[in-house]
CSV table of C-alpha atoms in Angstrom, one decimal:
chain,number,residue,atom,x,y,z
A,22,MET,CA,17.1,-8.6,-27.0
A,23,LYS,CA,15.3,-7.1,-24.1
A,24,PRO,CA,13.8,-9.3,-21.4
A,25,ILE,CA,10.0,-9.4,-21.3
A,26,LEU,CA,8.6,-7.9,-18.1
A,27,LEU,CA,5.1,-9.0,-17.3
A,28,PHE,CA,3.8,-6.3,-15.0
A,29,ASP,CA,0.8,-7.2,-12.9
A,30,VAL,CA,-1.6,-4.2,-12.9
A,31,TYR,CA,-4.4,-5.8,-10.8
A,32,VAL,CA,-4.3,-3.0,-8.2
A,33,LEU,CA,-5.1,-0.5,-10.9
A,34,LEU,CA,-7.7,-2.6,-12.8
A,35,ARG,CA,-9.8,-3.3,-9.7
A,36,HIS,CA,-11.2,0.2,-9.9
A,37,GLY,CA,-12.8,-0.5,-13.3
A,38,GLU,CA,-13.6,2.8,-15.2
A,39,ARG,CA,-11.5,4.7,-12.7
A,40,ALA,CA,-8.4,2.5,-13.3
A,41,GLY,CA,-5.3,4.6,-13.2
A,42,SER,CA,-7.2,7.8,-12.1
A,43,GLU,CA,-8.6,7.6,-8.6
A,44,LEU,CA,-5.5,6.5,-6.7
A,45,GLY,CA,-4.9,5.5,-3.1
A,46,GLY,CA,-1.5,4.9,-1.7
A,47,LEU,CA,-1.0,1.4,-3.2
A,48,GLU,CA,-2.2,2.5,-6.6
A,49,ARG,CA,0.2,5.4,-6.6
A,50,VAL,CA,3.0,3.1,-5.8
A,51,CYS,CA,1.9,0.8,-8.7
A,52,ARG,CA,1.7,3.7,-11.1
A,53,GLU,CA,5.1,5.1,-10.2
A,54,GLU,CA,6.7,1.7,-10.6
A,55,LEU,CA,5.0,1.1,-13.9
A,56,LEU,CA,5.9,4.5,-15.4
A,57,GLY,CA,9.4,4.4,-14.0
A,58,LEU,CA,10.2,1.0,-15.4
A,59,LEU,CA,8.7,2.1,-18.8
A,60,ASP,CA,10.9,5.1,-18.9
A,61,THR,CA,14.1,3.0,-18.4
A,62,ASP,CA,13.4,1.3,-21.8
A,63,ARG,CA,15.2,-1.8,-20.5
A,64,TYR,CA,12.3,-4.2,-20.9
A,65,GLU,CA,9.6,-5.2,-23.3
A,66,MET,CA,6.7,-4.2,-21.1
A,67,VAL,CA,3.6,-6.3,-21.0
A,68,LEU,CA,0.5,-5.6,-18.9
A,69,CYS,CA,-1.5,-8.4,-17.3
A,70,SER,CA,-3.5,-9.2,-14.2
A,71,SER,CA,-3.3,-12.0,-11.7
A,72,SER,CA,-6.8,-11.8,-10.3
A,73,GLY,CA,-10.5,-11.0,-11.0
A,74,TYR,CA,-12.2,-7.9,-9.7
A,75,GLU,CA,-15.7,-6.5,-9.4
A,76,GLN,CA,-16.8,-5.8,-12.9
A,77,PRO,CA,-18.2,-8.7,-14.9
A,78,ASP,CA,-15.7,-8.6,-17.8
A,79,CYS,CA,-12.1,-8.0,-16.8
A,80,ARG,CA,-11.2,-6.9,-20.3
A,81,ASP,CA,-13.3,-3.7,-19.9
A,82,ALA,CA,-10.8,-2.3,-17.4
A,83,PHE,CA,-7.8,-2.4,-19.7
A,84,PRO,CA,-9.2,0.3,-22.1
A,85,ALA,CA,-10.0,2.5,-19.1
A,86,LEU,CA,-6.5,2.1,-17.8
A,87,ILE,CA,-5.0,3.1,-21.1
A,88,ARG,CA,-7.4,6.0,-21.4
A,89,ASN,CA,-6.5,7.3,-18.0
A,90,MET,CA,-2.8,6.6,-18.4
A,91,PRO,CA,-2.0,7.1,-22.1
A,92,GLU,CA,1.7,6.5,-21.6
A,93,LEU,CA,0.8,2.8,-21.3
A,94,ALA,CA,-0.3,2.7,-24.9
A,95,ARG,CA,3.3,1.6,-25.7
A,96,CYS,CA,2.7,-1.6,-23.7
A,97,ARG,CA,1.4,-4.8,-25.0
A,98,ILE,CA,-1.6,-6.4,-23.1
A,99,LEU,CA,-1.6,-10.1,-22.5
A,100,ASN,CA,-5.0,-11.5,-23.1
A,101,PRO,CA,-6.6,-11.6,-19.6
A,102,GLU,CA,-8.5,-14.8,-20.6
A,103,SER,CA,-5.2,-16.7,-20.6
A,104,ILE,CA,-4.8,-16.0,-16.8
A,105,SER,CA,-6.5,-17.9,-14.1
A,106,PHE,CA,-8.4,-15.4,-12.0
A,107,VAL,CA,-7.7,-16.8,-8.5
A,108,ARG,CA,-10.5,-15.2,-6.6
A,109,ARG,CA,-13.2,-16.1,-9.2
A,110,LEU,CA,-11.9,-19.6,-9.7
A,111,CYS,CA,-11.7,-20.4,-6.0
A,112,ALA,CA,-14.4,-18.3,-4.4
A,113,ALA,CA,-16.9,-21.1,-3.7
A,114,PRO,CA,-14.5,-23.7,-2.3
A,115,LEU,CA,-12.6,-21.0,-0.3
A,116,GLN,CA,-15.8,-19.8,1.3
A,117,LEU,CA,-16.7,-23.3,2.3
A,118,LEU,CA,-13.2,-24.0,3.7
A,119,THR,CA,-13.3,-20.7,5.5
A,120,LYS,CA,-16.6,-21.6,7.3
A,121,LEU,CA,-15.2,-25.0,8.3
A,122,THR,CA,-11.9,-23.6,9.4
A,123,VAL,CA,-13.3,-20.7,11.5
A,124,LYS,CA,-15.8,-23.1,13.1
A,125,ALA,CA,-13.0,-25.5,14.1
A,126,ALA,CA,-10.4,-22.9,15.0
A,127,THR,CA,-9.4,-22.3,18.6
A,128,SER,CA,-8.4,-19.1,20.3
A,129,GLY,CA,-11.5,-17.2,19.3
A,130,GLY,CA,-11.5,-18.3,15.7
A,131,ASP,CA,-7.9,-17.5,14.8
A,132,ILE,CA,-7.6,-19.3,11.5
A,133,CYS,CA,-3.8,-18.9,11.3
A,134,SER,CA,-3.4,-21.1,14.4
A,135,SER,CA,-6.0,-23.7,13.3
A,136,ARG,CA,-4.8,-27.1,12.2
A,137,LEU,CA,-7.6,-27.2,9.7
A,138,THR,CA,-6.2,-24.2,8.0
A,139,ALA,CA,-3.1,-26.1,6.9
A,140,VAL,CA,-5.4,-28.8,5.5
A,141,ALA,CA,-7.5,-26.2,3.8
A,142,LEU,CA,-4.6,-24.5,2.2
A,143,TRP,CA,-3.2,-27.8,1.0
A,144,LEU,CA,-6.5,-28.6,-0.6
A,145,MET,CA,-6.7,-25.2,-2.2
A,146,ASP,CA,-3.2,-25.7,-3.8
A,147,ARG,CA,-4.2,-29.1,-5.2
A,148,PHE,CA,-7.5,-27.7,-6.5
A,149,VAL,CA,-5.7,-24.8,-8.3
A,150,GLU,CA,-3.1,-27.1,-9.8
A,151,ARG,CA,-5.7,-29.4,-11.2
A,152,THR,CA,-8.3,-26.9,-12.4
A,153,ALA,CA,-6.4,-23.7,-13.4
A,154,PRO,CA,-6.0,-23.1,-17.1
A,155,ARG,CA,-2.4,-22.9,-18.2
A,156,PHE,CA,-0.8,-19.6,-18.9
A,157,GLU,CA,-0.2,-19.6,-22.7
A,158,TRP,CA,2.9,-17.8,-23.9
A,159,PRO,CA,3.0,-16.2,-27.4
A,160,GLN,CA,5.1,-18.4,-29.7
A,161,GLU,CA,7.8,-15.7,-30.1
A,162,TRP,CA,8.4,-15.7,-26.4
A,163,GLN,CA,9.6,-19.3,-26.2
A,164,SER,CA,13.3,-18.6,-26.1
A,165,ARG,CA,13.0,-15.2,-24.2
A,166,THR,CA,13.8,-14.4,-20.6
A,167,ILE,CA,10.5,-13.6,-18.9
A,168,LEU,CA,10.2,-11.6,-15.6
A,169,TYR,CA,6.8,-11.7,-13.9
A,170,TYR,CA,6.5,-8.9,-11.4
A,171,SER,CA,3.6,-8.7,-8.8
A,172,VAL,CA,3.2,-5.4,-7.0
A,173,TYR,CA,0.4,-6.9,-4.8
A,174,ARG,CA,1.2,-10.2,-3.1
A,175,GLN,CA,0.0,-12.8,-5.7
A,176,PHE,CA,1.1,-14.7,-8.7
A,177,PRO,CA,-1.5,-16.0,-11.2
A,178,ALA,CA,-2.4,-19.7,-11.0
A,179,GLY,CA,-1.2,-21.6,-14.0
A,180,LEU,CA,2.0,-19.5,-14.4
A,181,PRO,CA,4.5,-21.9,-15.9
A,182,ARG,CA,7.8,-22.8,-14.2
A,183,GLY,CA,11.1,-22.9,-16.0
A,184,LYS,CA,14.6,-21.5,-15.8
A,185,ARG,CA,13.7,-18.6,-18.2
A,186,ILE,CA,10.7,-17.5,-16.0
A,187,VAL,CA,11.6,-15.3,-13.0
A,188,ARG,CA,9.0,-14.5,-10.4
A,189,ILE,CA,9.5,-11.3,-8.3
A,190,ALA,CA,7.0,-9.7,-5.9
A,191,THR,CA,6.7,-6.9,-3.5
A,192,ILE,CA,5.3,-7.5,0.0
A,193,HIS,CA,3.9,-4.3,1.6
A,194,ASP,CA,2.7,-5.7,5.0
A,195,LEU,CA,1.0,-8.6,6.8
A,196,VAL,CA,-1.9,-6.6,8.1
A,197,PRO,CA,-4.6,-9.2,7.6
A,198,LEU,CA,-2.6,-11.8,9.5
A,199,ARG,CA,-1.4,-9.5,12.3
A,200,TYR,CA,-4.7,-7.6,12.7
A,201,PRO,CA,-7.6,-10.1,12.2
A,202,ASP,CA,-10.3,-7.3,12.6
A,203,GLU,CA,-9.0,-5.6,9.5
A,204,CYS,CA,-10.8,-8.1,7.2
A,205,SER,CA,-13.3,-11.0,7.2
A,206,PRO,CA,-12.2,-14.5,8.0
A,207,TYR,CA,-12.6,-15.3,4.3
A,208,GLY,CA,-10.4,-12.4,3.4
A,209,ARG,CA,-7.8,-13.4,6.0
A,210,LEU,CA,-7.7,-17.0,4.7
A,211,THR,CA,-7.4,-15.9,1.1
A,212,PHE,CA,-4.6,-13.5,2.1
A,213,LEU,CA,-2.8,-16.2,3.9
A,214,TRP,CA,-3.1,-18.5,0.9
A,215,MET,CA,-1.8,-15.9,-1.5
A,216,ILE,CA,1.1,-14.7,0.7
A,217,ARG,CA,2.1,-18.4,1.2
A,218,ARG,CA,2.2,-18.9,-2.5
A,219,ILE,CA,4.3,-15.7,-3.0
A,220,VAL,CA,6.8,-16.7,-0.3
A,221,ARG,CA,7.0,-20.3,-1.7
A,222,GLU,CA,7.2,-19.5,-5.4
A,223,ALA,CA,9.0,-16.2,-5.7
A,224,ASP,CA,12.6,-16.1,-6.9
A,225,HIS,CA,13.1,-12.8,-5.2
A,226,LEU,CA,11.0,-10.6,-2.8
A,227,LEU,CA,11.1,-6.9,-2.5
A,228,MET,CA,10.1,-5.4,0.9
A,229,VAL,CA,9.0,-1.8,1.3
A,230,SER,CA,10.8,-1.4,4.7
A,231,ARG,CA,13.1,-3.2,7.1
A,232,PHE,CA,10.1,-3.5,9.4
A,233,THR,CA,8.1,-5.4,6.7
A,234,ARG,CA,11.1,-7.7,6.0
A,235,GLU,CA,11.5,-8.5,9.7
A,236,ASP,CA,7.8,-9.1,10.1
A,237,VAL,CA,7.7,-11.5,7.1
A,238,ALA,CA,10.7,-13.4,8.4
A,239,ASP,CA,9.1,-13.6,11.8
A,240,PHE,CA,5.8,-15.0,10.4
A,241,PHE,CA,7.4,-17.3,7.9
A,242,ARG,CA,10.3,-18.8,9.9
A,243,ASP,CA,11.3,-21.1,7.0
A,244,LEU,CA,11.6,-18.2,4.5
A,245,ALA,CA,14.4,-19.1,2.1
A,246,VAL,CA,13.9,-16.7,-0.8
A,247,PRO,CA,16.4,-13.8,-1.1
A,248,THR,CA,14.9,-10.4,-0.2
A,249,THR,CA,15.7,-6.7,-0.9
A,250,VAL,CA,14.4,-3.7,1.0
A,251,ASN,CA,13.1,-1.2,-1.5
A,252,TRP,CA,11.6,1.8,0.2
A,253,ASN,CA,8.7,3.7,-1.6
A,254,GLY,CA,9.3,7.2,-2.9
A,255,ILE,CA,7.8,10.6,-3.4
A,256,SER,CA,7.1,11.9,-6.9
A,257,GLN,CA,8.9,14.8,-8.4
A,258,ASP,CA,5.5,16.3,-9.3
A,259,PHE,CA,4.5,16.3,-5.7
A,260,LEU,CA,7.8,17.8,-4.6
A,261,GLU,CA,7.4,20.6,-7.1
A,262,GLN,CA,3.8,21.3,-6.4
A,263,ALA,CA,4.4,21.3,-2.6
A,264,GLY,CA,7.4,23.6,-3.0
A,265,GLN,CA,5.4,26.1,-5.0
A,266,MET,CA,2.6,26.4,-2.5
A,267,ALA,CA,1.7,30.1,-1.7
A,268,GLU,CA,0.1,31.3,1.5
A,269,GLY,CA,-2.9,32.6,-0.6
A,270,VAL,CA,-3.9,29.1,-1.7
A,271,SER,CA,-7.4,28.4,-0.2
A,272,LEU,CA,-8.5,25.1,1.1
A,273,PRO,CA,-11.2,23.2,-0.8
A,274,CYS,CA,-12.9,21.9,2.3
A,275,GLY,CA,-13.8,25.3,3.7
A,276,ILE,CA,-12.5,25.4,7.2
A,277,PRO,CA,-14.3,28.2,9.0
A,278,GLY,CA,-12.6,31.6,9.3
A,279,ASN,CA,-8.9,31.6,9.7
A,280,GLY,CA,-8.9,28.4,11.7
A,281,ARG,CA,-5.9,26.2,11.9
A,282,PHE,CA,-6.0,22.4,11.7
A,283,PHE,CA,-4.2,19.2,12.1
A,284,PHE,CA,-4.4,16.8,9.1
A,285,THR,CA,-4.6,13.0,8.8
A,286,LEU,CA,-5.6,10.6,6.1
A,287,ALA,CA,-8.2,8.0,7.0
A,288,ALA,CA,-8.7,4.3,6.2
A,289,ALA,CA,-10.8,1.6,7.6
A,290,GLY,CA,-9.6,-0.6,10.5
A,291,LYS,CA,-8.9,-0.2,14.2
A,292,ARG,CA,-5.2,-0.3,13.5
A,293,LYS,CA,-5.3,3.2,12.1
A,294,ASN,CA,-6.4,4.4,15.5
A,295,LEU,CA,-8.6,7.2,14.3
A,296,VAL,CA,-11.2,7.0,17.1
A,297,PHE,CA,-8.3,7.3,19.6
A,298,LEU,CA,-6.8,10.2,17.7
A,299,SER,CA,-10.1,12.0,17.4
A,300,ARG,CA,-10.7,11.7,21.2
A,301,CYS,CA,-7.3,12.9,21.9
A,302,PHE,CA,-7.8,16.0,19.7
A,303,LEU,CA,-11.2,16.8,21.2
A,304,LYS,CA,-9.8,16.5,24.7
A,305,PHE,CA,-6.9,18.8,23.7
A,306,ILE,CA,-9.0,21.6,22.4
A,307,GLN,CA,-11.4,21.3,25.3
A,308,ASP,CA,-8.5,21.7,27.9
A,309,SER,CA,-6.1,24.0,26.0
A,310,GLY,CA,-8.4,26.8,24.7
A,311,PHE,CA,-7.4,26.4,21.1
A,312,ASN,CA,-10.9,27.2,19.9
A,313,ASP,CA,-9.8,28.0,16.3
A,314,LEU,CA,-8.3,24.5,15.8
A,315,TYR,CA,-9.8,21.6,13.7
A,316,LEU,CA,-8.9,18.1,12.8
A,317,VAL,CA,-9.3,17.3,9.1
A,318,ILE,CA,-9.7,13.6,8.4
A,319,GLY,CA,-9.1,13.0,4.7
A,320,GLY,CA,-10.1,10.0,2.7
A,321,ASN,CA,-13.2,7.8,2.3
A,322,ILE,CA,-14.3,7.0,5.9
A,323,ALA,CA,-17.5,5.2,4.9
A,324,LYS,CA,-16.1,1.9,6.0
A,325,THR,CA,-14.7,3.2,9.3
A,326,SER,CA,-16.3,2.4,12.6
A,327,PRO,CA,-19.7,3.8,13.6
A,328,GLU,CA,-18.0,5.2,16.7
A,329,LEU,CA,-15.8,7.5,14.5
A,330,GLN,CA,-18.9,8.6,12.6
A,331,ASP,CA,-20.7,9.4,15.9
A,332,LEU,CA,-17.6,11.4,17.0
A,333,ILE,CA,-17.6,13.5,13.8
A,334,ARG,CA,-21.3,14.2,14.1
A,335,SER,CA,-21.1,15.2,17.7
A,336,SER,CA,-17.9,17.3,17.5
A,337,GLY,CA,-19.5,20.6,16.8
A,338,GLY,CA,-17.7,20.8,13.5
A,339,LYS,CA,-14.3,20.4,15.0
A,340,LEU,CA,-13.8,17.1,13.2
A,341,ILE,CA,-14.0,17.7,9.4
A,342,ALA,CA,-14.3,14.8,7.0
A,343,PRO,CA,-14.0,16.2,3.4
A,344,GLY,CA,-14.0,12.7,1.8
A,345,TYR,CA,-11.6,11.5,-0.9
A,346,ILE,CA,-8.9,14.1,-1.6
A,347,SER,CA,-7.5,14.1,-5.1
A,348,GLU,CA,-3.8,14.0,-5.8
A,349,ALA,CA,-3.9,17.6,-7.0
A,350,ASP,CA,-5.4,18.8,-3.7
A,351,LEU,CA,-3.3,16.8,-1.3
A,352,PRO,CA,-0.3,19.2,-1.3
A,353,VAL,CA,-2.8,22.0,-0.4
A,354,PHE,CA,-4.0,20.2,2.7
A,355,TYR,CA,-0.5,19.3,3.9
A,356,HIS,CA,0.7,22.8,3.2
A,357,HIS,CA,-1.9,24.5,5.4
A,358,ALA,CA,-1.9,21.9,8.2
A,359,ALA,CA,-0.3,22.8,11.6
A,360,GLY,CA,0.9,19.2,11.7
A,361,TYR,CA,0.3,15.8,10.2
A,362,LEU,CA,-0.9,13.2,12.7
A,363,PHE,CA,-0.1,9.5,12.1
A,364,VAL,CA,-0.7,7.4,15.2
A,365,SER,CA,-1.3,4.0,13.5
A,366,ARG,CA,-0.4,1.0,15.4
A,367,SER,CA,1.4,-0.6,12.4
A,368,GLU,CA,2.3,0.4,8.9
A,369,GLY,CA,4.4,-1.4,6.3
A,370,PHE,CA,5.6,1.9,5.0
A,371,GLY,CA,3.5,5.1,5.5
A,372,LEU,CA,3.5,7.1,2.3
A,373,PRO,CA,1.8,10.2,3.9
A,374,LEU,CA,5.0,10.7,6.0
A,375,LEU,CA,6.9,11.5,2.8
A,376,GLU,CA,4.2,13.8,1.5
A,377,ALA,CA,4.1,15.7,4.8
A,378,MET,CA,7.9,16.1,4.8
A,379,ALA,CA,7.8,17.3,1.2
A,380,ALA,CA,5.1,19.9,2.1
A,381,ARG,CA,7.2,21.2,5.1
A,382,THR,CA,4.6,19.9,7.6
A,383,PRO,CA,5.8,18.8,11.0
A,384,ILE,CA,4.7,15.3,12.0
A,385,ILE,CA,3.4,13.5,15.1
A,386,ALA,CA,3.9,9.8,14.6
A,387,ALA,CA,3.4,6.6,16.6
A,388,ARG,CA,6.6,4.8,17.6
A,389,ALA,CA,5.2,1.7,15.8
A,390,GLY,CA,5.8,-0.4,12.7
A,391,SER,CA,7.9,1.3,10.0
A,392,LEU,CA,7.0,4.9,11.0
A,393,PRO,CA,10.3,5.7,12.8
A,394,GLU,CA,12.2,4.1,10.0
A,395,ILE,CA,10.6,6.4,7.5
A,396,ALA,CA,10.2,9.6,9.4
A,397,GLY,CA,13.6,9.5,11.2
A,398,ASP,CA,14.3,12.8,13.0
A,399,ALA,CA,11.4,14.6,11.3
A,400,ALA,CA,8.7,13.6,13.8
A,401,ILE,CA,7.6,13.7,17.4
A,402,TYR,CA,7.1,10.1,18.4
A,403,VAL,CA,4.3,8.9,20.8
A,404,ASP,CA,3.0,5.7,22.1
A,405,PRO,CA,-0.1,5.0,20.0
A,406,ASP,CA,-2.1,4.2,23.2
A,407,ASP,CA,-0.9,7.1,25.4
A,408,LYS,CA,-3.5,9.9,25.3
A,409,ASP,CA,-1.4,12.3,27.4
A,410,ALA,CA,1.6,11.8,25.1
A,411,VAL,CA,-0.4,12.6,22.0
A,412,ILE,CA,-2.0,15.7,23.6
A,413,GLN,CA,1.4,16.9,24.8
A,414,ALA,CA,2.8,16.5,21.3
A,415,MET,CA,0.0,18.5,19.8
A,416,ARG,CA,0.6,21.3,22.3
A,417,ARG,CA,4.3,21.3,21.5
A,418,LEU,CA,3.7,21.7,17.8
A,419,LEU,CA,1.6,24.7,18.4
A,420,THR,CA,3.6,26.4,21.1
A,421,GLU,CA,7.3,25.7,20.3
A,422,PRO,CA,8.2,27.4,17.1
A,423,GLU,CA,11.9,26.3,17.3
A,424,LEU,CA,10.7,22.7,17.4
A,425,ARG,CA,8.5,23.2,14.4
A,426,ARG,CA,11.4,24.7,12.4
A,427,GLU,CA,13.7,21.8,13.4
A,428,LEU,CA,11.2,19.2,12.4
A,429,ILE,CA,10.4,20.9,9.1
A,430,GLY,CA,14.1,21.3,8.2
A,431,ASN,CA,14.8,17.6,9.1
A,432,GLY,CA,11.9,16.6,7.0
A,433,GLU,CA,13.1,18.6,4.0
A,434,ARG,CA,16.5,16.9,4.1
A,435,ARG,CA,15.1,13.4,4.9
A,436,VAL,CA,12.5,13.2,2.1
A,437,ARG,CA,15.2,13.6,-0.5
A,438,LYS,CA,16.3,10.0,0.5
A,439,PHE,CA,13.0,8.6,-0.7
A,440,LEU,CA,12.8,9.5,-4.4
A,441,TRP,CA,11.1,7.2,-7.1
A,442,PRO,CA,14.2,7.2,-9.4
A,443,GLU,CA,16.2,5.5,-6.6
A,444,HIS,CA,13.4,3.1,-6.0
A,445,ILE,CA,13.3,2.2,-9.7
A,446,ARG,CA,17.1,1.8,-9.7
A,447,ARG,CA,16.9,-0.8,-7.0
A,448,MET,CA,14.1,-2.6,-8.8
A,449,THR,CA,16.0,-2.7,-12.1
A,450,ALA,CA,19.2,-3.9,-10.4
A,451,CYS,CA,17.1,-6.8,-8.9
A,452,PHE,CA,15.4,-7.5,-12.2
A,453,ASP,CA,18.6,-7.5,-14.2
A,454,THR,CA,20.4,-9.8,-11.7
A,455,MET,CA,17.5,-12.2,-11.6
A,456,GLY,CA,17.0,-12.1,-15.4
A,457,GLN,CA,20.7,-13.1,-15.9
A,458,THR,CA,20.2,-15.9,-13.4
A,459,GLY,CA,17.0,-17.0,-15.2
A,460,ALA,CA,18.6,-16.9,-18.6
């Protein structure tokens, strides 16, 4: 009899009616894992969710997910009402504890170093244990091996313990802990609470890069749970679409004339270094005479800094922000770009690097986080705070055709090491081993 695999689809459901359709990087990872595991036919797949989200009734998102991803109609859905929604259950006490913790914290309000944080987290654990509704199994599952997989750093409160219940989770990064400005104090405390529960309760942890595994081990010095590095991948559809691009394909964003452009994907947070990158680009075109050059900043930048918004408005059209770019259009942007720029100060993985390599686009990347681990010899590396180095790298991409050809060739070879079937193979090997142990 197949093991039961409870797959936590919270990261898809949180988009409500857009569940499974409008996908960012993490959502694409969740989708590829979900469909890849479904295709193996090794498990009885059951969809569930570990947390609440914006819409009033969580059940409304499941029909939207099935509608947008009809392959999932084969899966059973565990009644969401049987799961304790951590954020909803604990919002009020967590907010109160956050206020007390931040007020009492030293070092500019660093909640991670506050003694009160340890007390607050202990109180939260006790509160959840006493108030969370129990996770009710269907009667026919009582003698089955059950694998619970969390793609996004949390287990539901009330999840029973037992030798037949195996908990596995993926950790992508520790950004809220390493970069406090990336989220509110409340968000940082809830992240710390959830990641502590994952580290403490998991039977096995998957890490998306060696960098992430080292970062988690450094932060949680007493980490005892076994870990496996499982790099993300590039979809075959993306590879095929990028490989079939023709020079005549036009850009949806309408870059003036025959202008060339560098490309980057945006996200909120100073860690992404978009203001610095934009200033480097504007300085480069001012000094170099490349008047036909633009910087396209893809993605929803509504939550980025006012400083970046001001730079875009005052750039004379040289900084172009087309907004959210659909999956179907992404290969077009990569294909036309003179180079992909990724000068983030830290990334747990960096999926755009794979997409750029698949689209035969040379890369400028920061020597930081996991980026060198992923891009290998397919990028020019720069210090993420060295303006002269970034400008020089831009100049080299535009003026050294032999370098471009070398980076493109290296990228074409390297991206083949990051395919989703291999990612799924590592997952199933872990699941099968843990399932045998649990049984």
